[in-house]
Tab-separated table of C-alpha atoms in Angstrom:
chain	number	residue	atom	x	y	z
A	1189	MET	CA	-1.404	10.660	22.427
A	1190	ALA	CA	1.720	12.708	21.595
A	1191	ALA	CA	1.149	14.989	24.609
A	1192	ALA	CA	0.561	12.021	26.851
A	1193	SER	CA	3.732	10.391	25.604
A	1194	ALA	CA	5.728	13.560	26.191
A	1195	THR	CA	4.423	13.839	29.750
A	1196	LEU	CA	5.155	10.183	30.314
A	1197	LEU	CA	8.741	10.502	29.140
A	1198	LYS	CA	9.391	13.562	31.294
A	1199	SER	CA	8.054	11.832	34.394
A	1200	SER	CA	9.834	8.515	33.868
A	1201	PRO	CA	12.597	7.830	36.375
A	1202	VAL	CA	16.100	7.419	34.986
A	1203	ILE	CA	19.023	5.646	36.658
A	1204	ASP	CA	22.483	4.793	35.466
A	1205	LYS	CA	24.396	1.517	35.002
A	1206	PHE	CA	22.071	0.035	32.374
A	1207	GLU	CA	19.203	-0.580	34.808
A	1208	TRP	CA	15.758	-0.825	33.229
A	1209	VAL	CA	13.031	1.162	34.919
A	1210	LYS	CA	9.338	0.646	34.337
A	1211	GLY	CA	7.441	3.923	34.032
A	1212	GLN	CA	3.765	4.821	34.276
A	1213	SER	CA	1.338	3.168	31.879
A	1214	LEU	CA	-0.877	5.072	29.468
A	1215	ARG	CA	-3.344	2.201	29.380
A	1216	GLN	CA	-3.316	-1.283	30.766
A	1217	GLY	CA	-0.355	-3.093	29.239
A	1218	SER	CA	1.649	0.035	28.380
A	1219	ALA	CA	5.143	0.466	29.730
A	1220	THR	CA	8.014	2.884	29.252
A	1221	PHE	CA	11.598	1.809	29.707
A	1222	VAL	CA	14.490	4.257	29.974
A	1223	GLN	CA	18.127	3.221	29.569
A	1224	ARG	CA	21.111	5.546	30.034
A	1225	HIS	CA	24.741	4.662	29.580
A	1226	PRO	CA	26.896	6.110	32.382
A	1227	THR	CA	28.738	8.323	29.882
A	1228	SER	CA	25.777	9.113	27.651
A	1229	PRO	CA	24.344	12.655	27.788
A	1230	SER	CA	20.828	11.568	26.840
A	1231	ALA	CA	18.531	8.657	27.571
A	1232	LEU	CA	17.368	6.059	25.074
A	1233	THR	CA	13.638	5.623	25.579
A	1234	VAL	CA	11.653	2.634	24.387
A	1235	ARG	CA	7.891	2.677	24.865
A	1236	ALA	CA	5.685	-0.327	24.280
A	1237	SER	CA	2.332	0.392	22.682
A	1238	SER	CA	-0.424	1.434	25.056
A	1239	TYR	CA	-2.482	-1.280	23.349
A	1240	ALA	CA	0.067	-4.039	24.041
A	1241	ASP	CA	-2.273	-6.461	25.803
A	1242	GLU	CA	-4.986	-5.954	23.216
A	1243	LEU	CA	-2.546	-6.437	20.342
A	1244	VAL	CA	-1.357	-9.756	21.750
A	1245	LYS	CA	-4.947	-10.892	22.291
A	1246	THR	CA	-5.989	-9.931	18.755
A	1247	ALA	CA	-2.981	-11.639	17.174
A	1248	LYS	CA	-3.681	-14.832	19.105
A	1249	ALA	CA	-7.356	-14.738	18.097
A	1250	ILE	CA	-6.410	-14.551	14.418
A	1251	ALA	CA	-3.756	-17.246	14.823
A	1252	SER	CA	-6.259	-19.758	16.191
A	1253	PRO	CA	-6.157	-23.484	15.302
A	1254	GLY	CA	-7.749	-24.478	12.015
A	1255	ARG	CA	-8.367	-20.902	10.871
A	1256	GLY	CA	-6.732	-18.346	8.610
A	1257	ILE	CA	-7.348	-15.050	6.850
A	1258	LEU	CA	-9.587	-14.195	3.901
A	1259	ALA	CA	-7.835	-11.432	1.957
A	1260	MET	CA	-10.600	-9.438	0.275
A	1261	ASP	CA	-8.797	-6.106	0.224
A	1262	GLU	CA	-8.515	-5.720	-3.532
A	1263	SER	CA	-8.543	-2.067	-4.544
A	1264	ASN	CA	-11.552	-0.895	-6.504
A	1265	ALA	CA	-9.485	-1.080	-9.693
A	1266	THR	CA	-8.366	-4.662	-9.002
A	1267	CYS	CA	-11.876	-5.650	-7.932
A	1268	GLY	CA	-12.991	-4.226	-11.260
A	1269	LYS	CA	-10.685	-6.635	-13.092
A	1270	ARG	CA	-12.188	-9.544	-11.166
A	1271	LEU	CA	-15.714	-8.406	-11.972
A	1272	ASP	CA	-14.795	-7.877	-15.613
A	1273	SER	CA	-13.654	-11.511	-15.800
A	1274	ILE	CA	-17.264	-12.565	-15.185
A	1275	GLY	CA	-18.797	-9.866	-17.394
A	1276	LEU	CA	-19.797	-7.387	-14.688
A	1277	GLU	CA	-19.310	-3.636	-14.708
A	1278	ASN	CA	-17.086	-2.165	-11.996
A	1279	THR	CA	-19.698	-0.275	-9.981
A	1280	GLU	CA	-20.004	0.210	-6.238
A	1281	ALA	CA	-23.253	-1.787	-6.291
A	1282	ASN	CA	-21.542	-4.775	-7.928
A	1283	ARG	CA	-18.565	-4.576	-5.560
A	1284	GLN	CA	-20.998	-4.399	-2.642
A	1285	ALA	CA	-22.930	-7.425	-3.887
A	1286	TYR	CA	-19.781	-9.522	-4.227
A	1287	ARG	CA	-18.368	-8.506	-0.864
A	1288	THR	CA	-21.738	-9.180	0.770
A	1289	LEU	CA	-21.624	-12.686	-0.687
A	1290	LEU	CA	-18.203	-13.261	0.868
A	1291	VAL	CA	-18.743	-11.925	4.391
A	1292	SER	CA	-22.186	-13.475	4.823
A	1293	ALA	CA	-21.283	-17.044	3.802
A	1294	PRO	CA	-22.889	-19.177	6.552
A	1295	GLY	CA	-20.350	-20.695	8.925
A	1296	LEU	CA	-17.381	-18.884	7.375
A	1297	GLY	CA	-16.043	-18.134	10.854
A	1298	ASN	CA	-15.428	-21.836	11.431
A	1299	TYR	CA	-12.480	-21.597	9.037
A	1300	ILE	CA	-11.698	-17.879	8.778
A	1301	SER	CA	-10.414	-15.863	11.748
A	1302	GLY	CA	-9.734	-12.542	10.025
A	1303	ALA	CA	-10.799	-10.699	6.877
A	1304	ILE	CA	-8.678	-7.969	5.280
A	1305	LEU	CA	-10.880	-5.226	3.835
A	1306	PHE	CA	-10.352	-2.362	1.431
A	1307	GLU	CA	-11.230	1.064	2.849
A	1308	GLU	CA	-14.505	1.214	0.917
A	1309	THR	CA	-15.587	-2.104	2.441
A	1310	LEU	CA	-14.697	-1.079	6.002
A	1311	TYR	CA	-17.247	1.733	5.777
A	1312	GLN	CA	-19.695	-0.167	3.569
A	1313	SER	CA	-22.948	-1.932	4.411
A	1314	THR	CA	-24.185	-5.179	2.898
A	1315	THR	CA	-26.961	-5.252	0.336
A	1316	GLU	CA	-29.296	-5.869	3.302
A	1317	GLY	CA	-28.141	-2.663	4.998
A	1318	LYS	CA	-25.993	-4.198	7.742
A	1319	LYS	CA	-22.443	-2.969	8.298
A	1320	MET	CA	-19.893	-5.332	6.780
A	1321	VAL	CA	-17.813	-5.051	9.957
A	1322	ASP	CA	-20.767	-6.128	12.108
A	1323	VAL	CA	-21.465	-9.139	9.890
A	1324	LEU	CA	-17.849	-10.270	10.272
A	1325	VAL	CA	-17.833	-9.815	14.054
A	1326	GLU	CA	-21.042	-11.860	14.319
A	1327	GLN	CA	-19.198	-14.645	12.455
A	1328	ASN	CA	-16.334	-14.403	14.986
A	1329	ILE	CA	-14.084	-12.959	12.272
A	1330	VAL	CA	-11.733	-10.089	13.128
A	1331	PRO	CA	-12.025	-7.179	10.650
A	1332	GLY	CA	-8.766	-5.881	9.171
A	1333	ILE	CA	-7.830	-3.085	6.793
A	1334	LYS	CA	-5.358	-2.570	3.936
A	1335	VAL	CA	-3.477	0.639	4.762
A	1336	ASP	CA	-0.731	0.939	2.140
A	1337	LYS	CA	-1.232	3.187	-0.883
A	1338	GLY	CA	0.268	0.879	-3.466
A	1339	LEU	CA	3.543	0.421	-5.285
A	1340	VAL	CA	5.377	3.095	-7.251
A	1341	PRO	CA	8.746	3.085	-9.050
A	1342	LEU	CA	11.769	3.351	-6.751
A	1343	PRO	CA	14.211	5.972	-8.120
A	1344	GLY	CA	17.820	4.790	-8.185
A	1345	SER	CA	16.880	1.118	-8.316
A	1346	ASN	CA	16.864	-1.539	-11.029
A	1347	ASN	CA	13.287	-0.860	-12.184
A	1348	GLU	CA	12.053	-1.881	-8.718
A	1349	SER	CA	9.202	-0.599	-6.565
A	1350	TRP	CA	8.585	0.861	-3.155
A	1351	CYS	CA	5.351	1.006	-1.199
A	1352	GLN	CA	3.848	4.378	-0.348
A	1353	GLY	CA	1.390	5.270	2.400
A	1354	LEU	CA	3.283	6.372	5.517
A	1355	ASP	CA	2.115	9.991	5.182
A	1356	GLY	CA	-0.985	10.433	7.306
A	1357	LEU	CA	-0.929	6.783	8.382
A	1358	SER	CA	-1.227	7.540	12.088
A	1359	SER	CA	-4.490	9.454	11.685
A	1360	ARG	CA	-5.866	6.886	9.233
A	1361	THR	CA	-5.119	3.910	11.483
A	1362	ALA	CA	-6.710	5.695	14.437
A	1363	ALA	CA	-9.870	6.247	12.359
A	1364	TYR	CA	-9.870	2.626	11.167
A	1365	TYR	CA	-9.671	1.421	14.764
A	1366	GLN	CA	-12.718	3.556	15.622
A	1367	GLN	CA	-14.548	2.012	12.655
A	1368	GLY	CA	-13.949	-1.485	14.034
A	1369	ALA	CA	-10.733	-2.672	12.385
A	1370	ARG	CA	-8.360	-4.526	14.709
A	1371	PHE	CA	-5.522	-5.419	12.366
A	1372	ALA	CA	-3.868	-3.876	9.318
A	1373	LYS	CA	-1.993	-4.977	6.222
A	1374	TRP	CA	0.863	-3.413	4.273
A	1375	ARG	CA	2.202	-5.208	1.208
A	1376	THR	CA	5.550	-4.495	-0.343
A	1377	VAL	CA	7.311	-6.588	-2.962
A	1378	VAL	CA	10.785	-7.733	-3.930
A	1379	SER	CA	11.555	-8.852	-7.482
A	1380	ILE	CA	14.251	-11.463	-8.007
A	1381	PRO	CA	14.685	-10.881	-11.795
A	1382	ASN	CA	15.325	-7.200	-11.059
A	1383	GLY	CA	18.034	-7.844	-8.509
A	1384	PRO	CA	16.911	-7.371	-5.917
A	1385	SER	CA	19.024	-4.312	-5.163
A	1386	ALA	CA	20.165	-3.540	-1.615
A	1387	LEU	CA	18.238	-0.273	-1.917
A	1388	ALA	CA	14.954	-2.025	-2.704
A	1389	VAL	CA	15.369	-4.537	0.118
A	1390	LYS	CA	16.195	-1.837	2.673
A	1391	GLU	CA	13.316	0.369	1.509
A	1392	ALA	CA	10.875	-2.544	1.761
A	1393	ALA	CA	12.069	-3.481	5.252
A	1394	TRP	CA	12.091	0.064	6.606
A	1395	GLY	CA	8.629	0.836	5.231
A	1396	LEU	CA	7.189	-2.316	6.772
A	1397	ALA	CA	8.782	-1.518	10.128
A	1398	ARG	CA	7.532	2.073	10.261
A	1399	TYR	CA	4.048	0.949	9.259
A	1400	ALA	CA	4.080	-1.772	11.928
A	1401	ALA	CA	5.105	0.639	14.688
A	1402	ILE	CA	2.463	3.199	13.683
A	1403	SER	CA	-0.264	0.551	13.443
A	1404	GLN	CA	0.512	-0.854	16.879
A	1405	ASP	CA	0.392	2.654	18.320
A	1406	SER	CA	-3.198	2.888	17.030
A	1407	GLY	CA	-4.239	-0.527	18.360
A	1408	LEU	CA	-4.016	-2.431	15.076
A	1409	VAL	CA	-2.067	-5.688	14.759
A	1410	PRO	CA	0.162	-5.188	11.715
A	1411	ILE	CA	0.379	-7.896	9.090
A	1412	VAL	CA	3.930	-7.616	7.775
A	1413	GLU	CA	3.950	-8.675	4.117
A	1414	PRO	CA	7.310	-8.773	2.315
A	1415	GLU	CA	6.247	-10.580	-0.861
A	1416	ILE	CA	8.922	-12.246	-2.962
A	1417	LEU	CA	7.283	-12.163	-6.393
A	1418	LEU	CA	6.908	-15.426	-8.311
A	1419	ASP	CA	8.097	-13.747	-11.525
A	1420	GLY	CA	11.235	-15.296	-13.005
A	1421	ASP	CA	12.835	-18.571	-14.068
A	1422	HIS	CA	15.109	-18.899	-11.015
A	1423	GLY	CA	15.286	-22.062	-8.947
A	1424	ILE	CA	14.113	-22.615	-5.392
A	1425	ASP	CA	17.631	-22.109	-3.970
A	1426	ARG	CA	17.753	-18.578	-5.374
A	1427	THR	CA	14.369	-17.809	-3.819
A	1428	PHE	CA	15.663	-19.100	-0.484
A	1429	GLU	CA	18.775	-16.933	-0.741
A	1430	VAL	CA	16.813	-13.757	-1.464
A	1431	ALA	CA	14.088	-14.430	1.096
A	1432	GLN	CA	16.707	-15.096	3.765
A	1433	LYS	CA	18.195	-11.646	3.168
A	1434	VAL	CA	14.803	-9.900	3.001
A	1435	TRP	CA	13.422	-11.494	6.156
A	1436	ALA	CA	16.615	-10.689	8.071
A	1437	GLU	CA	16.387	-7.047	7.038
A	1438	VAL	CA	12.675	-6.845	7.885
A	1439	PHE	CA	13.111	-8.187	11.409
A	1440	PHE	CA	16.176	-6.034	12.023
A	1441	TYR	CA	14.182	-2.896	11.301
A	1442	LEU	CA	11.128	-4.146	13.183
A	1443	ALA	CA	13.356	-4.432	16.242
A	1444	GLU	CA	14.927	-1.025	15.558
A	1445	ASN	CA	11.427	0.479	15.556
A	1446	ASN	CA	10.510	-1.244	18.842
A	1447	VAL	CA	7.721	-3.267	17.288
A	1448	LEU	CA	6.117	-5.768	19.669
A	1449	PHE	CA	6.744	-9.140	18.006
A	1450	GLU	CA	3.960	-10.819	19.997
A	1451	GLY	CA	1.553	-8.339	18.421
A	1452	ILE	CA	2.316	-8.825	14.723
A	1453	LEU	CA	1.536	-11.421	12.055
A	1454	LEU	CA	3.914	-12.263	9.215
A	1455	LYS	CA	2.497	-12.744	5.705
A	1456	PRO	CA	5.390	-14.056	3.612
A	1457	SER	CA	5.664	-15.854	0.312
A	1458	MET	CA	6.332	-19.576	0.424
A	1459	VAL	CA	9.799	-20.537	-0.799
A	1460	THR	CA	9.133	-21.813	-4.313
A	1461	PRO	CA	10.922	-21.727	-7.668
A	1462	GLY	CA	10.116	-18.868	-10.020
A	1463	ALA	CA	6.885	-19.380	-11.931
A	1464	GLU	CA	8.803	-19.855	-15.201
A	1465	CYS	CA	11.371	-22.271	-13.762
A	1466	LYS	CA	11.391	-25.646	-15.523
A	1467	ASP	CA	12.175	-27.493	-12.286
A	1468	LYS	CA	8.948	-27.545	-10.281
A	1469	ALA	CA	8.981	-28.206	-6.548
A	1470	THR	CA	6.854	-30.743	-4.726
A	1471	PRO	CA	4.805	-29.690	-1.681
A	1472	GLN	CA	7.360	-31.459	0.525
A	1473	GLN	CA	10.232	-29.512	-1.025
A	1474	VAL	CA	8.362	-26.231	-0.598
A	1475	ALA	CA	7.664	-27.139	3.025
A	1476	ASP	CA	11.276	-28.141	3.738
A	1477	TYR	CA	12.762	-24.952	2.302
A	1478	THR	CA	10.136	-22.670	3.819
A	1479	LEU	CA	10.261	-24.155	7.308
A	1480	LYS	CA	14.071	-24.086	7.276
A	1481	LEU	CA	13.933	-20.392	6.479
A	1482	LEU	CA	11.302	-19.717	9.144
A	1483	HIS	CA	13.458	-21.395	11.781
A	1484	ARG	CA	16.493	-19.356	10.720
A	1485	ARG	CA	14.836	-15.975	10.580
A	1486	ILE	CA	11.532	-15.714	12.494
A	1487	PRO	CA	11.466	-15.377	16.309
A	1488	PRO	CA	9.058	-17.793	18.030
A	1489	ALA	CA	7.497	-14.743	19.727
A	1490	VAL	CA	5.655	-14.047	16.447
A	1491	PRO	CA	2.292	-15.792	16.930
A	1492	GLY	CA	1.300	-16.438	13.325
A	1493	ILE	CA	2.760	-17.025	9.865
A	1494	MET	CA	-0.071	-16.356	7.415
A	1495	PHE	CA	1.200	-17.303	3.961
A	1496	LEU	CA	0.127	-15.525	0.796
A	1497	SER	CA	-0.702	-17.631	-2.252
A	1498	GLY	CA	0.944	-15.319	-4.792
A	1499	GLY	CA	-0.612	-16.786	-7.926
A	1500	GLN	CA	-0.423	-20.471	-7.003
A	1501	SER	CA	-3.465	-22.531	-7.905
A	1502	GLU	CA	-6.039	-23.027	-5.170
A	1503	VAL	CA	-5.027	-26.666	-4.712
A	1504	GLU	CA	-1.276	-25.988	-4.918
A	1505	ALA	CA	-1.448	-23.356	-2.159
A	1506	THR	CA	-3.418	-25.744	0.041
A	1507	LEU	CA	-1.129	-28.730	-0.563
A	1508	ASN	CA	1.954	-26.675	0.280
A	1509	LEU	CA	0.385	-25.362	3.478
A	1510	ASN	CA	-0.636	-28.877	4.487
A	1511	ALA	CA	2.936	-30.143	3.994
A	1512	MET	CA	4.204	-27.475	6.395
A	1513	ASN	CA	1.845	-28.646	9.130
A	1514	GLN	CA	2.820	-32.300	9.303
A	1515	SER	CA	4.737	-31.684	12.522
A	1516	PRO	CA	4.440	-29.042	15.268
A	1517	ASN	CA	5.806	-25.557	14.586
A	1518	PRO	CA	6.771	-22.760	17.001
A	1519	TRP	CA	4.237	-20.531	15.236
A	1520	HIS	CA	0.687	-20.890	13.941
A	1521	VAL	CA	1.411	-21.676	10.272
A	1522	SER	CA	-1.646	-20.764	8.245
A	1523	PHE	CA	-2.976	-18.828	5.265
A	1524	SER	CA	-3.969	-15.363	4.146
A	1525	TYR	CA	-5.284	-16.044	0.658
A	1526	ALA	CA	-7.175	-13.891	-1.821
A	1527	ARG	CA	-7.358	-15.545	-5.233
A	1528	ALA	CA	-6.676	-18.997	-3.751
A	1529	LEU	CA	-9.913	-18.675	-1.754
A	1530	GLN	CA	-12.027	-16.601	-4.120
A	1531	ASN	CA	-11.313	-17.796	-7.667
A	1532	THR	CA	-13.833	-20.647	-7.933
A	1533	CYS	CA	-16.317	-18.718	-5.787
A	1534	LEU	CA	-16.248	-15.720	-8.145
A	1535	LYS	CA	-16.673	-17.816	-11.272
A	1536	THR	CA	-19.501	-19.801	-9.698
A	1537	TRP	CA	-21.344	-16.603	-8.811
A	1538	GLY	CA	-21.013	-14.994	-12.239
A	1539	GLY	CA	-22.911	-11.956	-10.985
A	1540	ARG	CA	-26.219	-13.834	-10.801
A	1541	PRO	CA	-28.337	-13.597	-7.626
A	1542	GLU	CA	-29.539	-17.176	-8.063
A	1543	ASN	CA	-25.918	-18.389	-7.846
A	1544	VAL	CA	-25.108	-16.758	-4.505
A	1545	LYS	CA	-25.593	-19.901	-2.417
A	1546	ALA	CA	-23.559	-22.061	-4.815
A	1547	ALA	CA	-20.780	-19.435	-4.798
A	1548	GLN	CA	-20.782	-19.299	-1.004
A	1549	ASP	CA	-20.597	-23.088	-0.910
A	1550	ALA	CA	-17.544	-22.910	-3.215
A	1551	LEU	CA	-15.924	-20.386	-0.870
A	1552	LEU	CA	-16.616	-22.632	2.115
A	1553	VAL	CA	-15.085	-25.620	0.307
A	1554	ARG	CA	-11.830	-23.722	-0.148
A	1555	ALA	CA	-11.922	-22.264	3.365
A	1556	LYS	CA	-12.481	-25.715	4.865
A	1557	ALA	CA	-9.715	-27.245	2.727
A	1558	ASN	CA	-7.232	-24.670	4.017
A	1559	SER	CA	-8.520	-25.104	7.548
A	1560	LEU	CA	-7.685	-28.799	7.247
A	1561	ALA	CA	-4.285	-27.890	5.767
A	1562	GLN	CA	-3.549	-25.690	8.769
A	1563	LEU	CA	-4.207	-28.737	10.917
A	1564	GLY	CA	-2.144	-30.964	8.603
A	1565	LYS	CA	-5.178	-33.054	7.636
A	1566	TYR	CA	-5.848	-32.058	4.018
A	1567	THR	CA	-5.843	-34.910	1.484
A	1568	GLY	CA	-6.618	-33.142	-1.814
A	1569	GLU	CA	-9.330	-35.639	-2.702
A	1570	GLY	CA	-12.319	-34.533	-4.758
A	1571	GLU	CA	-10.868	-31.224	-5.927
A	1572	SER	CA	-12.281	-29.686	-9.105
A	1573	GLU	CA	-10.217	-29.014	-12.219
A	1574	GLU	CA	-10.875	-25.284	-11.777
A	1575	ALA	CA	-9.216	-25.385	-8.360
A	1576	LYS	CA	-6.102	-26.915	-9.914
A	1577	LYS	CA	-5.553	-24.126	-12.443
A	1578	GLY	CA	-2.591	-21.851	-11.768
A	1579	MET	CA	-3.310	-18.134	-11.330
A	1580	PHE	CA	0.133	-16.640	-11.867
A	1581	VAL	CA	0.101	-13.454	-13.933
A	1582	LYS	CA	3.474	-12.094	-15.049
A	1583	GLY	CA	3.966	-8.526	-13.801
A	1584	TYR	CA	0.760	-8.775	-11.755
A	1585	VAL	CA	-0.369	-5.415	-10.384
A	1586	TYR	CA	-2.370	-5.646	-7.167
């Protein structure tokens, strides 16, 4: 690809006076544009991904009406914590059994358009010997892959973190594409109690932008996830203030890295008060603040806003999403939930084979509820007490 790009750039025509010239395409949908200022000694070259058409198509497929994303990309260590909560040992066989339960739930594709996988799962087969990826595709669910390498302390910051994983990302994303993945996810976080410092915000934005550009170059639609952690006792206005700054920085660097906005998905936090704030927000307040911020910061070219739940209860996350879909939006406003889809399902299963169907039914209940919320038709009637329990964990490590 690098050699092809070099050849392409050498052969691209260049003219002065700010005229844009379309060069040869690497693949269908690829284009190179060369701009030279009359007094500039060198050209500024911007190349769209050779997968541009495919990226747009994939993003639109995931951002389809009434559907959202199942985030099941917990690392093996995090998956182990989930299994431990129901008394199961963290073994590959137990992780395989649970993931098989999730991907094979009958009719899941009616409500779920994409599933984010951990690397082990991308290459794993179900307990029946069928590739997990193939099971998802048969359900009309696009397979995705978590590509970041986790959070580590950020030197020079106020006890904040940065996300690692850019080293070797190009070769990894190319291999994931060959394995059947068509979108990727990179999660970085910003902590309000710890600042956030300008350094942490810039590091988060730059990392997301570099990841997005590399992913698109490999044919993967990047999910851009700048999570504003729920930790803290701050009010909703403070969350809005911080998120406004973070989102501005993220989209500035996405543009600087020539990321195709039509070929990404944004996975932000909803604008809510801190989890320890005494003043709780109603779903309508969360919707008002969040939609106001979306309109201020997110270009309508972005096809989908796939919210994370971030420790909200299953019902709370669904009610908030429903409130945001009471009138038309420029984007597909939907969900990319992990715990808010899986919590009741996991507890219903309990590691017992005889409970698989009941657990899958619990998953489908949550998936359908959020499908209705994406359409603005969720009522909240008949929800269990378990689904109403909050799942915030202070200092949660993913």
